[in-house]
Amino acid sequence: AVVSTQSTGVLHTLQQQFHIFITPNNNNNPFVNRLCVDWIEITRLRRVCFILVRLGECNFSFQMQQQTNNEGDVITTTTPSSSSSSSSSSSKKRKQSQQVEVQIPPTPTCPLCLFQSPVFFSIQFKRYFFSCPQCSLVFVHPQHHVSPTAEKHRYSTHNNDKLDQRYVNFLMPAVLELIERVTALHGAKFDDIRGLDYGCGPSPTLSYLLKEQGIPHVDDYDPYFYPSSQIDSIVIPFKKEDGPSDIILTQTTTPTDFPSSSQSTTTESTLITDDNLPPLSTIKPLYDFITCTETAEHFYVPYIDWRKLTHTSLLKRNGGVLVVMTSLLYNDEQFENWAYLRDVTHVSLYRPKTMEYIAKDLGLELIWPVERKNIAAFIIR
């Protein structure tokens, strides 16, 4: 990495953080330095440098050597330059190296809290990820959102159904957590309890498992495979202090009407305030509980979907239960080799702090289940 900076403190920090060698790139400008770093650290170094660029602390570029392993896969590494004994060899390698230009797309608005200045986080699988300092959400830049047709096709290829014991075992922690919460709030008699599985996919499984556990009334909803006009027509209040924004703030159309990745996601949104909604006393909630398993990561605009999940017309007040299952980002080191990123429809990724933000923002009680990883339970009091 060639870093140009007037701050020796920046170089000192990079040297400490990445255990790297710093050598002057030329004698005429001591502030231009070549940073030699192990290839495993390249992505993390790039992320830090991007942040420094945004803060105006430095300019930088990367010069990388491409090699292939025995299987013909491309491996990208930096060219060492700290050893004088290998200077001739390093010089030859540098001649073969290619300049990698990194262009950050325009900073998008956070799709969860509508914060206007998220920071660049990482590039993985040719997708730009941003991180929101306000709600801690990590999200894909909207230019990488797939078209509705491609998204539905991706879901159709999922081999998840009630006959797949592996998938059943995967969902059981969410089932047990839901039963535990509902029992604590409503007792063990489930005849009058009604629930919804939000984002059930093409082969509803969780509702089937809940019925096997004695909860007979569970509906399925999926915008592609099990649509509901009542759910799809819910209009989310857009408070004036939340906007304007460059993301879609109302969701009253079906998924097939959403803009594709080749279209602009900018839209003029009608301001909808609480004054436009009917009195809460006239709305009868449909469900005592809602489950949302392996779905929240697919939310293009979680600002909308989380408000739908807890909407007055859907989820009961004073005891309504929402159980969400999604793989959580517990630390940033996990991100670099996270298999969760391989799915192009995974666009909203949550840290534990993100769930805490959602609970506070929507006035929910958050419960972290003991020994049930990647599950968050929310109670509406």
GROMACS .gro file of N, CA, C and O in nm, residues 310-374:
model
  260
  310THR      N    1  -4.370  -0.522   1.358
  310THR     CA    2  -4.426  -0.481   1.487
  310THR      C    3  -4.544  -0.386   1.470
  310THR      O    4  -4.583  -0.317   1.565
  311HIS      N    5  -4.602  -0.384   1.352
  311HIS     CA    6  -4.710  -0.290   1.324
  311HIS      C    7  -4.833  -0.321   1.410
  311HIS      O    8  -4.863  -0.437   1.441
  312THR      N    9  -4.904  -0.215   1.443
  312THR     CA   10  -5.021  -0.228   1.531
  312THR      C   11  -5.127  -0.320   1.473
  312THR      O   12  -5.199  -0.388   1.546
  313SER      N   13  -5.137  -0.326   1.340
  313SER     CA   14  -5.239  -0.410   1.279
  313SER      C   15  -5.196  -0.556   1.271
  313SER      O   16  -5.278  -0.642   1.238
  314LEU      N   17  -5.069  -0.585   1.300
  314LEU     CA   18  -5.021  -0.723   1.292
  314LEU      C   19  -4.997  -0.785   1.428
  314LEU      O   20  -5.048  -0.893   1.459
  315LEU      N   21  -4.916  -0.720   1.510
  315LEU     CA   22  -4.870  -0.781   1.634
  315LEU      C   23  -4.937  -0.719   1.755
  315LEU      O   24  -4.944  -0.597   1.769
  316LYS      N   25  -4.983  -0.805   1.841
  316LYS     CA   26  -5.057  -0.766   1.961
  316LYS      C   27  -4.973  -0.679   2.052
  316LYS      O   28  -4.854  -0.702   2.070
  317ARG      N   29  -5.036  -0.576   2.110
  317ARG     CA   30  -4.969  -0.495   2.212
  317ARG      C   31  -4.976  -0.568   2.347
  317ARG      O   32  -5.053  -0.662   2.364
  318ASN      N   33  -4.895  -0.525   2.442
  318ASN     CA   34  -4.899  -0.581   2.578
  318ASN      C   35  -4.884  -0.733   2.579
  318ASN      O   36  -4.972  -0.805   2.626
  319GLY      N   37  -4.776  -0.780   2.525
  319GLY     CA   38  -4.751  -0.924   2.529
  319GLY      C   39  -4.725  -0.987   2.394
  319GLY      O   40  -4.709  -1.109   2.386
  320GLY      N   41  -4.720  -0.907   2.289
  320GLY     CA   42  -4.686  -0.962   2.158
  320GLY      C   43  -4.540  -1.006   2.154
  320GLY      O   44  -4.454  -0.942   2.213
  321VAL      N   45  -4.514  -1.116   2.085
  321VAL     CA   46  -4.380  -1.174   2.083
  321VAL      C   47  -4.329  -1.177   1.939
  321VAL      O   48  -4.400  -1.220   1.847
  322LEU      N   49  -4.206  -1.133   1.920
  322LEU     CA   50  -4.139  -1.140   1.791
  322LEU      C   51  -4.007  -1.215   1.811
  322LEU      O   52  -3.923  -1.172   1.892
  323VAL      N   53  -3.991  -1.327   1.742
  323VAL     CA   54  -3.866  -1.404   1.750
  323VAL      C   55  -3.797  -1.397   1.615
  323VAL      O   56  -3.855  -1.435   1.513
  324VAL      N   57  -3.675  -1.347   1.617
  324VAL     CA   58  -3.597  -1.328   1.494
  324VAL      C   59  -3.472  -1.415   1.500
  324VAL      O   60  -3.401  -1.417   1.600
  325MET      N   61  -3.449  -1.487   1.391
  325MET     CA   62  -3.325  -1.566   1.377
  325MET      C   63  -3.250  -1.517   1.254
  325MET      O   64  -3.304  -1.516   1.143
  326THR      N   65  -3.126  -1.475   1.274
  326THR     CA   66  -3.037  -1.436   1.164
  326THR      C   67  -2.895  -1.444   1.216
  326THR      O   68  -2.870  -1.419   1.334
  327SER      N   69  -2.801  -1.480   1.133
  327SER     CA   70  -2.661  -1.488   1.176
  327SER      C   71  -2.611  -1.349   1.212
  327SER      O   72  -2.625  -1.256   1.134
  328LEU      N   73  -2.556  -1.337   1.331
  328LEU     CA   74  -2.510  -1.207   1.380
  328LEU      C   75  -2.360  -1.191   1.362
  328LEU      O   76  -2.284  -1.288   1.368
  329LEU      N   77  -2.320  -1.067   1.340
  329LEU     CA   78  -2.180  -1.033   1.328
  329LEU      C   79  -2.130  -0.995   1.468
  329LEU      O   80  -2.148  -0.883   1.513
  330TYR      N   81  -2.067  -1.090   1.534
  330TYR     CA   82  -2.026  -1.068   1.673
  330TYR      C   83  -1.896  -0.988   1.682
  330TYR      O   84  -1.871  -0.922   1.783
  331ASN      N   85  -1.811  -0.996   1.579
  331ASN     CA   86  -1.690  -0.915   1.576
  331ASN      C   87  -1.649  -0.895   1.430
  331ASN      O   88  -1.686  -0.973   1.342
  332ASP      N   89  -1.573  -0.790   1.406
  332ASP     CA   90  -1.539  -0.755   1.269
  332ASP      C   91  -1.445  -0.856   1.204
  332ASP      O   92  -1.446  -0.872   1.082
  333GLU      N   93  -1.365  -0.924   1.284
  333GLU     CA   94  -1.275  -1.026   1.229
  333GLU      C   95  -1.354  -1.140   1.165
  333GLU      O   96  -1.307  -1.205   1.072
  334GLN      N   97  -1.473  -1.165   1.215
  334GLN     CA   98  -1.559  -1.271   1.163
  334GLN      C   99  -1.600  -1.242   1.018
  334GLN      O  100  -1.625  -1.333   0.939
  335PHE      N  101  -1.603  -1.113   0.983
  335PHE     CA  102  -1.658  -1.071   0.854
  335PHE      C  103  -1.575  -1.120   0.735
  335PHE      O  104  -1.631  -1.157   0.632
  336GLU      N  105  -1.443  -1.122   0.751
  336GLU     CA  106  -1.355  -1.148   0.637
  336GLU      C  107  -1.380  -1.285   0.573
  336GLU      O  108  -1.371  -1.301   0.452
  337ASN      N  109  -1.409  -1.386   0.654
  337ASN     CA  110  -1.429  -1.521   0.601
  337ASN      C  111  -1.569  -1.573   0.632
  337ASN      O  112  -1.590  -1.694   0.649
  338TRP      N  113  -1.664  -1.484   0.636
  338TRP     CA  114  -1.801  -1.518   0.675
  338TRP      C  115  -1.876  -1.577   0.556
  338TRP      O  116  -1.898  -1.510   0.455
  339ALA      N  117  -1.916  -1.702   0.569
  339ALA     CA  118  -1.987  -1.769   0.459
  339ALA      C  119  -2.121  -1.702   0.430
  339ALA      O  120  -2.176  -1.716   0.320
  340TYR      N  121  -2.174  -1.630   0.527
  340TYR     CA  122  -2.304  -1.563   0.511
  340TYR      C  123  -2.302  -1.464   0.394
  340TYR      O  124  -2.407  -1.430   0.338
  341LEU      N  125  -2.184  -1.416   0.359
  341LEU     CA  126  -2.173  -1.314   0.254
  341LEU      C  127  -2.182  -1.371   0.114
  341LEU      O  128  -2.196  -1.297   0.017
  342ARG      N  129  -2.176  -1.503   0.102
  342ARG     CA  130  -2.177  -1.564  -0.031
  342ARG      C  131  -2.313  -1.554  -0.100
  342ARG      O  132  -2.323  -1.560  -0.221
  343ASP      N  133  -2.418  -1.539  -0.021
  343ASP     CA  134  -2.552  -1.528  -0.077
  343ASP      C  135  -2.576  -1.383  -0.119
  343ASP      O  136  -2.574  -1.292  -0.035
  344VAL      N  137  -2.601  -1.362  -0.247
  344VAL     CA  138  -2.616  -1.225  -0.299
  344VAL      C  139  -2.742  -1.157  -0.248
  344VAL      O  140  -2.757  -1.035  -0.262
  345THR      N  141  -2.835  -1.234  -0.190
  345THR     CA  142  -2.957  -1.174  -0.137
  345THR      C  143  -2.944  -1.136   0.010
  345THR      O  144  -3.037  -1.082   0.069
  346HIS      N  145  -2.828  -1.163   0.070
  346HIS     CA  146  -2.802  -1.120   0.207
  346HIS      C  147  -2.747  -0.978   0.202
  346HIS      O  148  -2.631  -0.956   0.168
  347VAL      N  149  -2.830  -0.882   0.232
  347VAL     CA  150  -2.794  -0.741   0.212
  347VAL      C  151  -2.793  -0.659   0.340
  347VAL      O  152  -2.736  -0.550   0.342
  348SER      N  153  -2.856  -0.708   0.447
  348SER     CA  154  -2.859  -0.637   0.575
  348SER      C  155  -2.808  -0.731   0.683
  348SER      O  156  -2.870  -0.835   0.709
  349LEU      N  157  -2.696  -0.694   0.744
  349LEU     CA  158  -2.630  -0.781   0.841
  349LEU      C  159  -2.626  -0.711   0.976
  349LEU      O  160  -2.593  -0.592   0.985
  350TYR      N  161  -2.657  -0.786   1.079
  350TYR     CA  162  -2.681  -0.727   1.210
  350TYR      C  163  -2.572  -0.764   1.311
  350TYR      O  164  -2.530  -0.879   1.318
  351ARG      N  165  -2.532  -0.666   1.386
  351ARG     CA  166  -2.452  -0.689   1.505
  351ARG      C  167  -2.546  -0.697   1.625
  351ARG      O  168  -2.661  -0.651   1.616
  352PRO      N  169  -2.501  -0.751   1.739
  352PRO     CA  170  -2.585  -0.745   1.859
  352PRO      C  171  -2.629  -0.603   1.893
  352PRO      O  172  -2.744  -0.580   1.935
  353LYS      N  173  -2.540  -0.505   1.871
  353LYS     CA  174  -2.576  -0.365   1.898
  353LYS      C  175  -2.688  -0.317   1.806
  353LYS      O  176  -2.765  -0.227   1.844
  354THR      N  177  -2.697  -0.376   1.687
  354THR     CA  178  -2.806  -0.339   1.596
  354THR      C  179  -2.939  -0.380   1.654
  354THR      O  180  -3.037  -0.306   1.648
  355MET      N  181  -2.945  -0.501   1.710
  355MET     CA  182  -3.069  -0.548   1.771
  355MET      C  183  -3.106  -0.460   1.891
  355MET      O  184  -3.225  -0.432   1.914
  356GLU      N  185  -3.004  -0.416   1.965
  356GLU     CA  186  -3.031  -0.327   2.078
  356GLU      C  187  -3.087  -0.194   2.029
  356GLU      O  188  -3.178  -0.137   2.091
  357TYR      N  189  -3.033  -0.145   1.918
  357TYR     CA  190  -3.084  -0.020   1.860
  357TYR      C  191  -3.230  -0.037   1.817
  357TYR      O  192  -3.315   0.049   1.845
  358ILE      N  193  -3.261  -0.147   1.750
  358ILE     CA  194  -3.398  -0.172   1.702
  358ILE      C  195  -3.495  -0.175   1.820
  358ILE      O  196  -3.603  -0.116   1.815
  359ALA      N  197  -3.456  -0.245   1.926
  359ALA     CA  198  -3.542  -0.255   2.044
  359ALA      C  199  -3.570  -0.117   2.103
  359ALA      O  200  -3.685  -0.084   2.136
  360LYS      N  201  -3.466  -0.037   2.116
  360LYS     CA  202  -3.483   0.096   2.173
  360LYS      C  203  -3.564   0.186   2.081
  360LYS      O  204  -3.653   0.259   2.125
  361ASP      N  205  -3.537   0.178   1.951
  361ASP     CA  206  -3.604   0.265   1.854
  361ASP      C  207  -3.753   0.234   1.844
  361ASP      O  208  -3.835   0.325   1.829
  362LEU      N  209  -3.789   0.105   1.853
  362LEU     CA  210  -3.929   0.066   1.838
  362LEU      C  211  -4.000   0.043   1.971
  362LEU      O  212  -4.116   0.002   1.973
  363GLY      N  213  -3.932   0.066   2.081
  363GLY     CA  214  -3.993   0.051   2.212
  363GLY      C  215  -4.021  -0.092   2.250
  363GLY      O  216  -4.126  -0.123   2.309
  364LEU      N  217  -3.927  -0.183   2.219
  364LEU     CA  218  -3.944  -0.324   2.247
  364LEU      C  219  -3.851  -0.368   2.359
  364LEU      O  220  -3.747  -0.308   2.384
  365GLU      N  221  -3.889  -0.476   2.425
  365GLU     CA  222  -3.800  -0.538   2.523
  365GLU      C  223  -3.722  -0.648   2.453
  365GLU      O  224  -3.780  -0.738   2.393
  366LEU      N  225  -3.591  -0.639   2.459
  366LEU     CA  226  -3.505  -0.736   2.392
  366LEU      C  227  -3.458  -0.842   2.491
  366LEU      O  228  -3.409  -0.810   2.600
  367ILE      N  229  -3.473  -0.968   2.452
  367ILE     CA  230  -3.428  -1.079   2.535
  367ILE      C  231  -3.331  -1.164   2.453
  367ILE      O  232  -3.366  -1.211   2.344
  368TRP      N  233  -3.209  -1.182   2.506
  368TRP     CA  234  -3.112  -1.270   2.441
  368TRP      C  235  -3.123  -1.409   2.501
  368TRP      O  236  -3.094  -1.429   2.618
  369PRO      N  237  -3.169  -1.506   2.425
  369PRO     CA  238  -3.183  -1.642   2.477
  369PRO      C  239  -3.047  -1.700   2.520
  369PRO      O  240  -2.946  -1.679   2.452
  370VAL      N  241  -3.046  -1.771   2.629
  370VAL     CA  242  -2.924  -1.835   2.676
  370VAL      C  243  -2.897  -1.959   2.589
  370VAL      O  244  -2.984  -2.041   2.566
  371GLU      N  245  -2.774  -1.968   2.539
  371GLU     CA  246  -2.729  -2.084   2.460
  371GLU      C  247  -2.808  -2.104   2.331
  371GLU      O  248  -2.813  -2.214   2.278
  372ARG      N  249  -2.872  -2.000   2.281
  372ARG     CA  250  -2.939  -2.007   2.151
  372ARG      C  251  -2.883  -1.895   2.066
  372ARG      O  252  -2.935  -1.784   2.062
  373LYS      N  253  -2.776  -1.928   1.996
  373LYS     CA  254  -2.702  -1.829   1.920
  373LYS      C  255  -2.782  -1.779   1.801
  373LYS      O  256  -2.860  -1.854   1.742
  374ASN      N  257  -2.762  -1.652   1.767
  374ASN     CA  258  -2.823  -1.591   1.648
  374ASN      C  259  -2.975  -1.579   1.657
  374ASN      O  260  -3.043  -1.575   1.555
   0.00000   0.00000   0.00000
